[in-house]
Amino acid sequence: MKTHSERILGVFPFNGKSHNNVFNALMKSLAKKGHQVDVITHYPLKNPPKNYKTIFNLNGTRPDYVNNISIKCLSQECGDPISFFAIVAGNEICELLSLQEMQNIIKNISDDPPYDLVITEVFGANCYIGLGSAFKIPVITIAPNIELPWTGDGVGSPTASAIYADASLDRYTALTFWERLKNTVHSHINKYRYFIYTEKAQTEAMRKYLSPDIPSIREIERNVALTFVNSYHHPFGMKPSTPGLIEIGGIHIEENDSKLTPDLERWMNESTKGFIYFTLGSMVLIETLPEETLLAMYQSFSKISPIRVLMKIADKTKLLPGLSENVRTSSLIPQIPVLKHENIKLFITHGGMLGIQEALYYKVPMIGIPLFSDQFRNVETLVSKNIGTRLDYNKITQRSLDEALNAILNDPKYREAAERESRLFRDRPMSPMNTATFWVEYVLRNGENSLRSPAVNLHWWEVALLDVYGFIILSFTVLIYLVIFIVKVIIRSCFKSSTASTQVNKKID
């Protein structure tokens, strides 16, 4: 069934550059399908397709994270992930609703036709889900990473802590009793802390900037029609979920149109012995690593020549001198074409979800150096599947890096595992892009309640059947107590009868 052209509003107020690669891929696809797509973002498209329009550029309204985070920040200054999600990427982002341009859109000052759907991020600022209530239209959310403990709440998807490791743990799965206990406690504590941090602040923001009559943030979160998660069960872990939670991991890869510069392409083509690509993502600066760590890397990279190394360095003037001739640095590297190149042998990564998916898609084994949040779990996934190895950023030595490089470059099991997991990651009924657009149009055709699970109206302990199990245990306890009581009464009665009979017989004698 064909969906008529609809008017869709995409609101992506958190300035995470990698996150927006996922959002832009979906919004471009919907525009190409003929829908009118309006987007609020920090990262407007340079060459948008027809029907795609950036109606509010948020660039400059928040501190810029791109190439602006040091290793020192991660180890000393930047706080724990939950407070970051809830406050920096949550409550503070909700205040952008106060901007005049945002208010004009909310109040439809332009008198444009009304929107049919809102698509926004589920990460920290769930207050933007309230736009659905303000406009009286369905809301679809997108998680840019694996599920956080609260990601699936809007569609009633279970946390499944018995088998699915919490995003902030450095584990791929939970198997033993103690692992499941730690995972469950950790997940509930993280969710509780997030709720405590956001309950009052985000409810007040919605009532101040959207409508004074809007329900609380916890009630608003239950109005989600559909949630997309930028993950896939191969290799990131299987868990039960409701039909309203759809995995679209890799959606940004297939139709990526970034190009190599002629100079970089020539360098890669000439790397006939192969090359390694090394980056710590769009935010963290390699050049801020401790001197001893950088010098250890320089020595290790020089040893593997003629294999070459391509390093993403934002400011080469801040890098220690001494790089060997087989190392090339650049501030701007189109990552997907690099990982796609036939001469690449290894990807050294911080473990961000997008980079891992890209390397996995193109069968590239990895060395993971996790720095923050879900990156530890992501890298542990690589290790558990033999797709790569892990190094701790604060414990890197020349010896540890030598061993990691030697293992990946010379042991075929890593390349073979990458090829196997790549097949599993790609093997789906539909591509991630077609999957996402189908379900968006499904909601447009059938309404916001078409995928709604009854679980959204239950407390977590009701979904876990703790009340049912408690009742059963209580019933058995009462039953056992009654049986014991009755048996005692019968025994006592029999004993009394026996005693009385004995006394009668004595009197007769």
Short mmCIF file of C-alpha atoms in Angstrom, two decimals:
data_model
loop_
_atom_site.label_atom_id
_atom_site.label_comp_id
_atom_site.label_asym_id
_atom_site.label_seq_id
_atom_site.Cartn_x
_atom_site.Cartn_y
_atom_site.Cartn_z
CA MET A 1 0.00 0.00 0.00
CA LYS A 2 1.40 3.38 -1.00
CA THR A 3 1.56 6.15 1.60
CA HIS A 4 0.64 9.59 0.30
CA SER A 5 3.16 12.38 0.69
CA GLU A 6 3.11 13.56 4.30
CA ARG A 7 4.68 16.44 6.15
CA ILE A 8 7.31 15.24 8.63
CA LEU A 9 9.17 17.29 11.24
CA GLY A 10 12.60 16.03 12.34
CA VAL A 11 13.90 17.56 15.57
CA PHE A 12 17.46 16.68 16.58
CA PRO A 13 18.58 19.21 19.22
CA PHE A 14 21.59 17.38 20.70
CA ASN A 15 24.81 18.39 18.95
CA GLY A 16 26.38 14.97 18.58
CA LYS A 17 27.83 14.87 15.07
CA SER A 18 27.88 11.09 14.76
CA HIS A 19 24.29 10.89 15.99
CA ASN A 20 23.19 13.14 13.15
CA ASN A 21 24.71 10.81 10.57
CA VAL A 22 21.97 8.35 11.53
CA PHE A 23 19.20 10.96 11.60
CA ASN A 24 20.23 12.54 8.28
CA ALA A 25 20.25 9.17 6.56
CA LEU A 26 16.63 8.50 7.56
CA MET A 27 15.36 12.00 6.81
CA LYS A 28 17.04 12.03 3.37
CA SER A 29 15.44 8.68 2.59
CA LEU A 30 11.98 9.94 3.55
CA ALA A 31 12.45 13.03 1.39
CA LYS A 32 13.45 10.86 -1.55
CA LYS A 33 10.26 8.84 -1.00
CA GLY A 34 8.30 12.02 -1.69
CA HIS A 35 7.52 13.22 1.83
CA GLN A 36 7.98 16.87 2.78
CA VAL A 37 10.73 16.78 5.39
CA ASP A 38 11.52 19.76 7.64
CA VAL A 39 14.51 19.42 9.95
CA ILE A 40 15.79 21.21 13.05
CA THR A 41 19.47 20.35 13.51
CA HIS A 42 22.99 21.51 14.34
CA TYR A 43 24.29 19.91 11.14
CA PRO A 44 22.36 20.94 7.99
CA LEU A 45 22.95 18.93 4.84
CA LYS A 46 25.19 20.60 2.28
CA ASN A 47 23.35 19.10 -0.69
CA PRO A 48 19.85 18.24 0.50
CA PRO A 49 17.51 16.31 -1.79
CA LYS A 50 14.24 17.69 -3.07
CA ASN A 51 11.56 18.00 -0.35
CA TYR A 52 14.23 18.28 2.39
CA LYS A 53 14.47 21.62 4.20
CA THR A 54 16.43 22.76 7.26
CA ILE A 55 13.96 25.12 8.93
CA PHE A 56 16.15 25.98 11.95
CA ASN A 57 19.93 25.68 12.14
CA LEU A 58 20.88 25.21 15.80
CA ASN A 59 24.59 25.61 15.13
CA GLY A 60 26.10 27.92 17.74
CA THR A 61 23.41 27.42 20.38
CA ARG A 62 25.48 24.80 22.24
CA PRO A 63 29.20 24.27 22.96
CA ASP A 64 30.88 22.55 20.03
CA TYR A 65 32.03 18.99 20.78
CA VAL A 66 33.69 18.35 17.40
CA ASN A 67 37.46 17.96 17.86
CA ASN A 68 37.09 19.59 21.25
CA ILE A 69 37.37 16.83 23.91
CA SER A 70 40.66 15.91 25.55
CA ILE A 71 41.68 12.66 27.20
CA LYS A 72 42.01 14.62 30.44
CA CYS A 73 38.32 15.43 30.28
CA LEU A 74 37.40 11.77 30.02
CA SER A 75 39.53 10.74 32.98
CA GLN A 76 39.00 13.69 35.33
CA GLU A 77 36.51 16.38 34.39
CA CYS A 78 33.52 15.22 32.44
CA GLY A 79 31.48 13.33 35.02
CA ASP A 80 29.65 10.02 34.77
CA PRO A 81 27.58 8.98 31.74
CA ILE A 82 24.15 9.09 33.44
CA SER A 83 24.50 12.69 34.61
CA PHE A 84 25.73 13.56 31.10
CA PHE A 85 22.73 11.90 29.44
CA ALA A 86 20.24 13.44 31.86
CA ILE A 87 21.64 16.95 32.34
CA VAL A 88 24.06 17.96 29.58
CA ALA A 89 22.34 15.98 26.80
CA GLY A 90 18.93 16.19 28.50
CA ASN A 91 17.72 19.04 30.69
CA GLU A 92 20.02 21.63 29.13
CA ILE A 93 18.92 20.62 25.63
CA CYS A 94 15.27 21.06 26.64
CA GLU A 95 15.96 24.76 27.18
CA LEU A 96 16.43 25.15 23.41
CA LEU A 97 12.63 24.99 23.23
CA SER A 98 12.69 28.58 24.54
CA LEU A 99 14.43 29.96 21.43
CA GLN A 100 12.23 32.29 19.41
CA GLU A 101 12.69 30.34 16.17
CA MET A 102 11.63 27.17 17.99
CA GLN A 103 8.60 28.89 19.47
CA ASN A 104 7.59 30.14 16.01
CA ILE A 105 7.63 26.57 14.74
CA ILE A 106 5.70 25.26 17.75
CA LYS A 107 3.04 27.96 17.36
CA ASN A 108 3.10 27.64 13.54
CA ILE A 109 3.57 31.38 13.03
CA SER A 110 4.05 30.79 9.29
CA ASP A 111 0.59 29.19 8.92
CA ASP A 112 2.10 26.26 7.03
CA PRO A 113 0.00 23.10 6.74
CA PRO A 114 0.14 21.04 9.96
CA TYR A 115 2.69 18.26 10.38
CA ASP A 116 1.65 14.62 10.23
CA LEU A 117 4.56 13.15 12.21
CA VAL A 118 7.45 14.12 14.49
CA ILE A 119 10.74 12.22 14.49
CA THR A 120 13.17 12.99 17.31
CA GLU A 121 16.05 11.46 19.25
CA VAL A 122 15.64 9.30 22.36
CA PHE A 123 18.83 9.88 24.32
CA GLY A 124 18.58 12.40 27.12
CA ALA A 125 16.14 15.14 26.11
CA ASN A 126 12.88 13.22 25.98
CA CYS A 127 11.00 16.53 26.41
CA TYR A 128 10.92 16.77 22.60
CA ILE A 129 8.56 13.80 22.55
CA GLY A 130 6.10 16.38 23.93
CA LEU A 131 5.93 17.96 20.46
CA GLY A 132 3.61 15.12 19.51
CA SER A 133 1.20 16.17 22.25
CA ALA A 134 1.50 19.83 21.27
CA PHE A 135 0.80 19.10 17.59
CA LYS A 136 -1.55 16.15 18.31
CA ILE A 137 0.39 13.86 15.97
CA PRO A 138 2.39 10.60 16.34
CA VAL A 139 6.03 10.63 17.49
CA ILE A 140 8.79 8.29 16.34
CA THR A 141 12.06 8.23 18.30
CA ILE A 142 15.54 7.19 17.19
CA ALA A 143 18.27 5.92 19.51
CA PRO A 144 21.72 6.62 17.97
CA ASN A 145 23.36 3.78 19.93
CA ILE A 146 22.46 0.50 21.59
CA GLU A 147 19.56 0.65 24.02
CA LEU A 148 19.98 2.62 27.21
CA PRO A 149 17.87 1.38 30.15
CA TRP A 150 15.09 3.86 29.27
CA THR A 151 15.26 3.69 25.45
CA GLY A 152 12.48 1.13 24.96
CA ASP A 153 10.13 2.38 27.69
CA GLY A 154 8.03 4.38 25.25
CA VAL A 155 7.06 1.24 23.33
CA GLY A 156 7.04 -1.16 26.29
CA SER A 157 10.16 -3.04 25.25
CA PRO A 158 11.66 -5.02 28.16
CA THR A 159 15.13 -4.28 29.51
CA ALA A 160 15.95 -8.03 29.54
CA SER A 161 18.79 -7.69 32.03
CA ALA A 162 19.00 -11.49 32.31
CA ILE A 163 20.73 -11.69 28.92
CA TYR A 164 21.35 -8.18 27.56
CA ALA A 165 24.18 -6.20 29.13
CA ASP A 166 23.56 -2.61 30.19
CA ALA A 167 25.03 -0.08 27.75
CA SER A 168 27.36 1.41 30.35
CA LEU A 169 28.92 -1.90 31.44
CA ASP A 170 32.06 -3.29 29.87
CA ARG A 171 30.38 -6.59 29.10
CA TYR A 172 28.81 -8.07 25.99
CA THR A 173 26.27 -10.25 27.78
CA ALA A 174 25.31 -11.52 31.24
CA LEU A 175 25.48 -15.26 31.85
CA THR A 176 26.37 -16.21 35.43
CA PHE A 177 24.21 -15.41 38.43
CA TRP A 178 26.56 -12.68 39.64
CA GLU A 179 26.77 -11.12 36.18
CA ARG A 180 22.98 -11.07 35.91
CA LEU A 181 22.69 -9.64 39.42
CA LYS A 182 25.18 -6.86 38.67
CA ASN A 183 23.57 -6.15 35.31
CA THR A 184 20.06 -5.94 36.77
CA VAL A 185 21.03 -3.74 39.70
CA HIS A 186 23.18 -1.52 37.47
CA SER A 187 20.41 -1.12 34.90
CA HIS A 188 17.73 -0.22 37.46
CA ILE A 189 20.00 2.20 39.29
CA ASN A 190 20.90 3.95 36.02
CA LYS A 191 17.26 4.24 35.02
CA TYR A 192 16.26 5.50 38.47
CA ARG A 193 19.03 8.13 38.44
CA TYR A 194 18.04 9.28 34.95
CA PHE A 195 14.40 9.57 36.04
CA ILE A 196 15.34 11.52 39.20
CA TYR A 197 17.51 13.96 37.24
CA THR A 198 14.94 14.56 34.48
CA GLU A 199 11.47 14.20 36.05
CA LYS A 200 11.00 17.72 37.36
CA ALA A 201 13.23 19.68 34.98
CA GLN A 202 11.88 18.25 31.72
CA THR A 203 8.24 18.33 32.86
CA GLU A 204 8.65 22.01 33.76
CA ALA A 205 10.34 22.73 30.42
CA MET A 206 7.46 21.17 28.47
CA ARG A 207 4.83 23.03 30.49
CA LYS A 208 6.70 26.29 30.06
CA TYR A 209 7.54 26.06 26.37
CA LEU A 210 4.93 23.68 24.89
CA SER A 211 1.72 23.78 26.93
CA PRO A 212 0.87 24.40 30.60
CA ASP A 213 -1.55 21.46 30.45
CA ILE A 214 0.87 18.88 29.07
CA PRO A 215 1.25 15.67 31.15
CA SER A 216 4.48 14.83 33.01
CA ILE A 217 7.57 13.66 31.12
CA ARG A 218 7.03 10.06 32.26
CA GLU A 219 3.50 10.06 30.81
CA ILE A 220 4.64 11.78 27.61
CA GLU A 221 7.26 9.09 27.05
CA ARG A 222 4.47 6.50 26.84
CA ASN A 223 3.02 8.22 23.75
CA VAL A 224 5.80 7.05 21.41
CA ALA A 225 4.43 5.27 18.35
CA LEU A 226 7.68 3.60 17.29
CA THR A 227 11.34 3.54 18.33
CA PHE A 228 14.28 2.90 16.02
CA VAL A 229 17.55 1.67 17.55
CA ASN A 230 20.85 2.10 15.75
CA SER A 231 21.96 -1.43 16.52
CA TYR A 232 21.46 -4.98 15.28
CA HIS A 233 21.37 -8.26 17.16
CA HIS A 234 24.36 -9.51 15.12
CA PRO A 235 26.78 -8.89 16.74
CA PHE A 236 25.59 -6.49 19.45
CA GLY A 237 23.34 -8.88 21.37
CA MET A 238 19.90 -10.47 21.19
CA LYS A 239 17.01 -9.54 23.44
CA PRO A 240 13.22 -9.78 23.42
CA SER A 241 11.39 -6.65 22.31
CA THR A 242 7.96 -5.44 21.23
CA PRO A 243 7.02 -4.84 17.56
CA GLY A 244 7.34 -1.11 18.22
CA LEU A 245 11.13 -1.31 18.61
CA ILE A 246 12.96 -1.76 15.30
CA GLU A 247 16.72 -2.26 14.81
CA ILE A 248 18.20 -0.22 11.95
CA GLY A 249 21.92 -0.54 12.66
CA GLY A 250 23.96 0.51 9.62
CA ILE A 251 21.29 2.76 8.08
CA HIS A 252 23.87 5.47 7.39
CA ILE A 253 26.27 3.25 5.44
CA GLU A 254 24.71 2.02 2.19
CA GLU A 255 23.79 5.36 0.64
CA ASN A 256 26.73 7.33 2.00
CA ASP A 257 28.08 9.57 -0.78
CA SER A 258 31.26 10.95 0.85
CA LYS A 259 34.31 10.96 -1.44
CA LEU A 260 38.05 10.62 -1.00
CA THR A 261 40.30 13.46 -2.06
CA PRO A 262 42.46 12.52 -5.07
CA ASP A 263 45.61 12.81 -2.94
CA LEU A 264 44.30 10.54 -0.17
CA GLU A 265 42.95 8.03 -2.66
CA ARG A 266 46.34 7.91 -4.40
CA TRP A 267 48.09 7.33 -1.05
CA MET A 268 45.72 4.46 -0.20
CA ASN A 269 46.08 2.90 -3.65
CA GLU A 270 49.85 3.04 -3.30
CA SER A 271 49.71 1.29 0.09
CA THR A 272 50.18 -2.07 -1.58
CA LYS A 273 51.25 -3.73 1.69
CA GLY A 274 48.15 -2.43 3.35
CA PHE A 275 47.34 0.40 5.74
CA ILE A 276 45.80 0.97 9.18
CA TYR A 277 43.25 3.67 9.95
CA PHE A 278 43.39 5.23 13.44
CA THR A 279 40.83 7.67 14.87
CA LEU A 280 39.23 8.41 18.23
CA GLY A 281 36.07 9.77 16.62
CA SER A 282 34.69 13.21 15.90
CA MET A 283 35.15 14.60 19.43
CA VAL A 284 38.25 13.22 21.19
CA LEU A 285 41.71 14.43 20.14
CA ILE A 286 44.46 11.83 19.67
CA GLU A 287 47.01 14.60 20.18
CA THR A 288 45.89 14.98 23.82
CA LEU A 289 47.05 11.47 24.74
CA PRO A 290 49.93 11.44 27.27
CA GLU A 291 53.41 11.84 25.80
CA GLU A 292 54.49 8.34 26.80
CA THR A 293 51.44 6.89 25.06
CA LEU A 294 52.05 8.83 21.84
CA LEU A 295 55.73 7.88 21.81
CA ALA A 296 54.81 4.21 22.33
CA MET A 297 52.46 4.46 19.34
CA TYR A 298 55.15 6.10 17.21
CA GLN A 299 57.55 3.25 17.95
CA SER A 300 54.97 0.54 17.26
CA PHE A 301 53.83 2.14 14.00
CA SER A 302 57.40 2.46 12.76
CA LYS A 303 57.96 -1.29 13.31
CA ILE A 304 55.18 -2.39 10.99
CA SER A 305 56.50 -0.50 7.93
CA PRO A 306 55.96 -0.93 4.95
CA ILE A 307 52.37 -1.20 6.24
CA ARG A 308 51.15 2.40 6.46
CA VAL A 309 49.09 4.23 9.09
CA LEU A 310 46.47 6.92 8.50
CA MET A 311 45.75 9.00 11.63
CA LYS A 312 42.95 11.54 12.12
CA ILE A 313 44.66 14.51 13.80
CA ALA A 314 42.68 17.74 14.16
CA ASP A 315 45.71 19.98 14.79
CA LYS A 316 49.05 18.57 13.66
CA THR A 317 50.94 21.42 15.38
CA LYS A 318 49.88 19.99 18.76
CA LEU A 319 51.20 16.53 17.95
CA LEU A 320 54.56 15.37 19.30
CA PRO A 321 57.29 15.24 16.64
CA GLY A 322 58.82 11.93 15.66
CA LEU A 323 56.25 10.21 13.44
CA SER A 324 57.81 7.69 11.08
CA GLU A 325 57.51 8.03 7.31
CA ASN A 326 54.87 5.33 7.05
CA VAL A 327 52.37 7.48 9.02
CA ARG A 328 50.12 10.08 7.42
CA THR A 329 47.93 12.52 9.36
CA SER A 330 44.87 14.45 8.26
CA SER A 331 42.17 16.52 9.95
CA LEU A 332 39.42 15.61 7.50
CA ILE A 333 39.01 11.94 6.59
CA PRO A 334 35.87 10.52 4.94
CA GLN A 335 35.62 7.41 7.10
CA ILE A 336 33.35 5.12 5.10
CA PRO A 337 35.37 5.31 1.82
CA VAL A 338 38.54 4.66 3.84
CA LEU A 339 37.09 1.56 5.54
CA LYS A 340 35.72 0.40 2.19
CA HIS A 341 39.14 0.49 0.50
CA GLU A 342 40.58 -2.87 -0.51
CA ASN A 343 44.01 -2.16 1.04
CA ILE A 344 42.85 -1.53 4.59
CA LYS A 345 44.03 -4.14 7.09
CA LEU A 346 42.97 -2.78 10.48
CA PHE A 347 40.83 -0.10 12.12
CA ILE A 348 41.96 1.36 15.47
CA THR A 349 38.86 2.91 17.00
CA HIS A 350 37.43 4.34 20.23
CA GLY A 351 34.48 1.98 19.86
CA GLY A 352 31.77 4.37 18.73
CA MET A 353 28.74 2.54 17.37
CA LEU A 354 28.87 4.06 13.88
CA GLY A 355 32.54 3.37 13.29
CA ILE A 356 32.21 -0.22 14.49
CA GLN A 357 29.24 -0.78 12.18
CA GLU A 358 31.12 0.68 9.23
CA ALA A 359 34.18 -1.50 9.81
CA LEU A 360 31.96 -4.52 10.38
CA TYR A 361 30.06 -3.83 7.16
CA TYR A 362 33.32 -3.81 5.19
CA LYS A 363 34.90 -6.77 7.03
CA VAL A 364 37.68 -4.85 8.76
CA PRO A 365 39.08 -6.26 12.05
CA MET A 366 39.63 -3.75 14.85
CA ILE A 367 41.62 -2.68 17.89
CA GLY A 368 39.27 -0.97 20.32
CA ILE A 369 40.37 1.78 22.71
CA PRO A 370 37.11 2.58 24.58
CA LEU A 371 36.85 6.00 26.19
CA PHE A 372 33.29 6.64 27.36
CA SER A 373 29.79 5.24 27.92
CA ASP A 374 28.69 2.40 25.58
CA GLN A 375 32.11 2.22 23.91
CA PHE A 376 33.34 -0.25 26.56
CA ARG A 377 30.44 -2.61 25.83
CA ASN A 378 30.86 -2.14 22.07
CA VAL A 379 34.54 -3.06 22.21
CA GLU A 380 33.83 -6.03 24.46
CA THR A 381 31.45 -7.23 21.74
CA LEU A 382 34.34 -7.17 19.26
CA VAL A 383 36.56 -9.13 21.63
CA SER A 384 33.89 -11.75 22.37
CA LYS A 385 33.36 -12.33 18.64
CA ASN A 386 37.11 -12.36 17.79
CA ILE A 387 36.59 -9.35 15.53
CA GLY A 388 39.22 -7.43 17.46
CA THR A 389 41.16 -6.81 20.65
CA ARG A 390 40.98 -4.18 23.37
CA LEU A 391 43.50 -1.70 24.76
CA ASP A 392 42.88 0.62 27.72
CA TYR A 393 43.74 4.18 26.72
CA ASN A 394 45.46 4.89 30.05
CA LYS A 395 47.56 1.69 29.95
CA ILE A 396 48.87 1.65 26.39
CA THR A 397 52.55 0.73 26.15
CA GLN A 398 54.77 -0.06 23.21
CA ARG A 399 54.63 -3.74 24.13
CA SER A 400 50.83 -3.90 24.46
CA LEU A 401 50.33 -2.12 21.14
CA ASP A 402 52.97 -4.31 19.44
CA GLU A 403 51.12 -7.41 20.62
CA ALA A 404 47.73 -6.09 19.47
CA LEU A 405 49.04 -5.08 16.04
CA ASN A 406 50.84 -8.38 15.59
CA ALA A 407 47.73 -10.35 16.54
CA ILE A 408 45.36 -8.58 14.15
CA LEU A 409 47.79 -8.28 11.25
CA ASN A 410 49.17 -11.83 11.38
CA ASP A 411 46.48 -14.08 12.87
CA PRO A 412 43.87 -14.90 10.20
CA LYS A 413 41.19 -15.67 12.82
CA TYR A 414 40.41 -11.96 13.22
CA ARG A 415 39.89 -11.36 9.51
CA GLU A 416 37.84 -14.55 9.22
CA ALA A 417 35.68 -13.56 12.19
CA ALA A 418 35.15 -10.09 10.71
CA GLU A 419 34.03 -11.67 7.43
CA ARG A 420 31.64 -14.04 9.23
CA GLU A 421 30.10 -11.33 11.42
CA SER A 422 29.86 -9.00 8.44
CA ARG A 423 27.72 -11.56 6.62
CA LEU A 424 25.43 -11.85 9.65
CA PHE A 425 25.23 -8.08 10.04
CA ARG A 426 24.24 -7.62 6.40
CA ASP A 427 21.89 -10.60 6.08
CA ARG A 428 18.40 -9.13 6.64
CA PRO A 429 14.98 -9.31 4.99
CA MET A 430 15.30 -5.64 4.00
CA SER A 431 18.11 -3.11 4.16
CA PRO A 432 18.15 -0.87 7.25
CA MET A 433 17.03 2.07 5.08
CA ASN A 434 14.08 0.23 3.55
CA THR A 435 13.18 -1.17 6.97
CA ALA A 436 13.08 2.28 8.54
CA THR A 437 11.09 3.94 5.76
CA PHE A 438 8.59 1.07 5.70
CA TRP A 439 7.83 1.39 9.41
CA VAL A 440 7.63 5.19 9.29
CA GLU A 441 5.05 4.89 6.56
CA TYR A 442 3.32 2.10 8.49
CA VAL A 443 2.75 4.52 11.39
CA LEU A 444 1.58 7.21 8.96
CA ARG A 445 -0.91 4.76 7.45
CA ASN A 446 -2.18 3.13 10.61
CA GLY A 447 -1.81 5.64 13.42
CA GLU A 448 0.17 6.09 16.61
CA ASN A 449 -1.39 3.13 18.43
CA SER A 450 -0.85 0.56 15.67
CA LEU A 451 2.27 -0.86 17.37
CA ARG A 452 1.40 0.07 20.94
CA SER A 453 2.17 -2.57 23.56
CA PRO A 454 0.00 -2.95 26.69
CA ALA A 455 3.27 -3.06 28.64
CA VAL A 456 3.61 0.74 28.43
CA ASN A 457 0.80 1.03 31.00
CA LEU A 458 2.41 -1.35 33.48
CA HIS A 459 5.08 -0.80 36.11
CA TRP A 460 8.37 -2.61 35.61
CA TRP A 461 7.59 -5.02 38.44
CA GLU A 462 4.26 -5.87 36.79
CA VAL A 463 5.99 -6.55 33.46
CA ALA A 464 8.47 -8.76 35.33
CA LEU A 465 5.49 -10.55 36.98
CA LEU A 466 6.92 -9.94 40.43
CA ASP A 467 3.39 -9.36 41.77
CA VAL A 468 2.20 -12.63 40.20
CA TYR A 469 5.19 -14.62 41.47
CA GLY A 470 4.79 -12.98 44.87
CA PHE A 471 1.13 -13.98 45.00
CA ILE A 472 1.99 -17.56 43.99
CA ILE A 473 4.72 -17.79 46.64
CA LEU A 474 2.42 -16.29 49.25
CA SER A 475 -0.36 -18.71 48.29
CA PHE A 476 1.96 -21.70 48.56
CA THR A 477 3.30 -20.41 51.87
CA VAL A 478 -0.23 -20.03 53.26
CA LEU A 479 -1.21 -23.44 51.87
CA ILE A 480 1.82 -25.13 53.40
CA TYR A 481 1.16 -23.37 56.69
CA LEU A 482 -2.48 -24.56 56.65
CA VAL A 483 -1.44 -28.13 55.84
CA ILE A 484 1.10 -28.12 58.67
CA PHE A 485 -1.45 -26.58 61.01
CA ILE A 486 -4.11 -29.15 60.11
CA VAL A 487 -1.63 -32.02 60.43
CA LYS A 488 -0.59 -30.72 63.86
CA VAL A 489 -4.25 -30.47 64.93
CA ILE A 490 -4.91 -34.01 63.75
CA ILE A 491 -1.80 -35.36 65.47
CA ARG A 492 -2.63 -33.47 68.64
CA SER A 493 -6.22 -34.77 68.46
CA CYS A 494 -5.04 -38.33 67.91
CA PHE A 495 -2.55 -38.02 70.73
CA LYS A 496 -5.25 -36.77 73.09
CA SER A 497 -7.55 -39.62 72.04
CA SER A 498 -4.79 -42.13 72.58
CA THR A 499 -3.99 -40.69 75.98
CA ALA A 500 -7.63 -40.71 77.01
CA SER A 501 -8.01 -44.31 75.88
CA THR A 502 -4.96 -45.36 77.87
CA GLN A 503 -6.26 -43.69 81.01
CA VAL A 504 -9.64 -45.44 80.62
CA ASN A 505 -7.95 -48.81 80.22
CA LYS A 506 -5.91 -48.21 83.39
CA LYS A 507 -9.01 -47.42 85.37
CA ILE A 508 -10.68 -50.60 84.17
CA ASP A 509 -7.67 -52.62 85.20
#
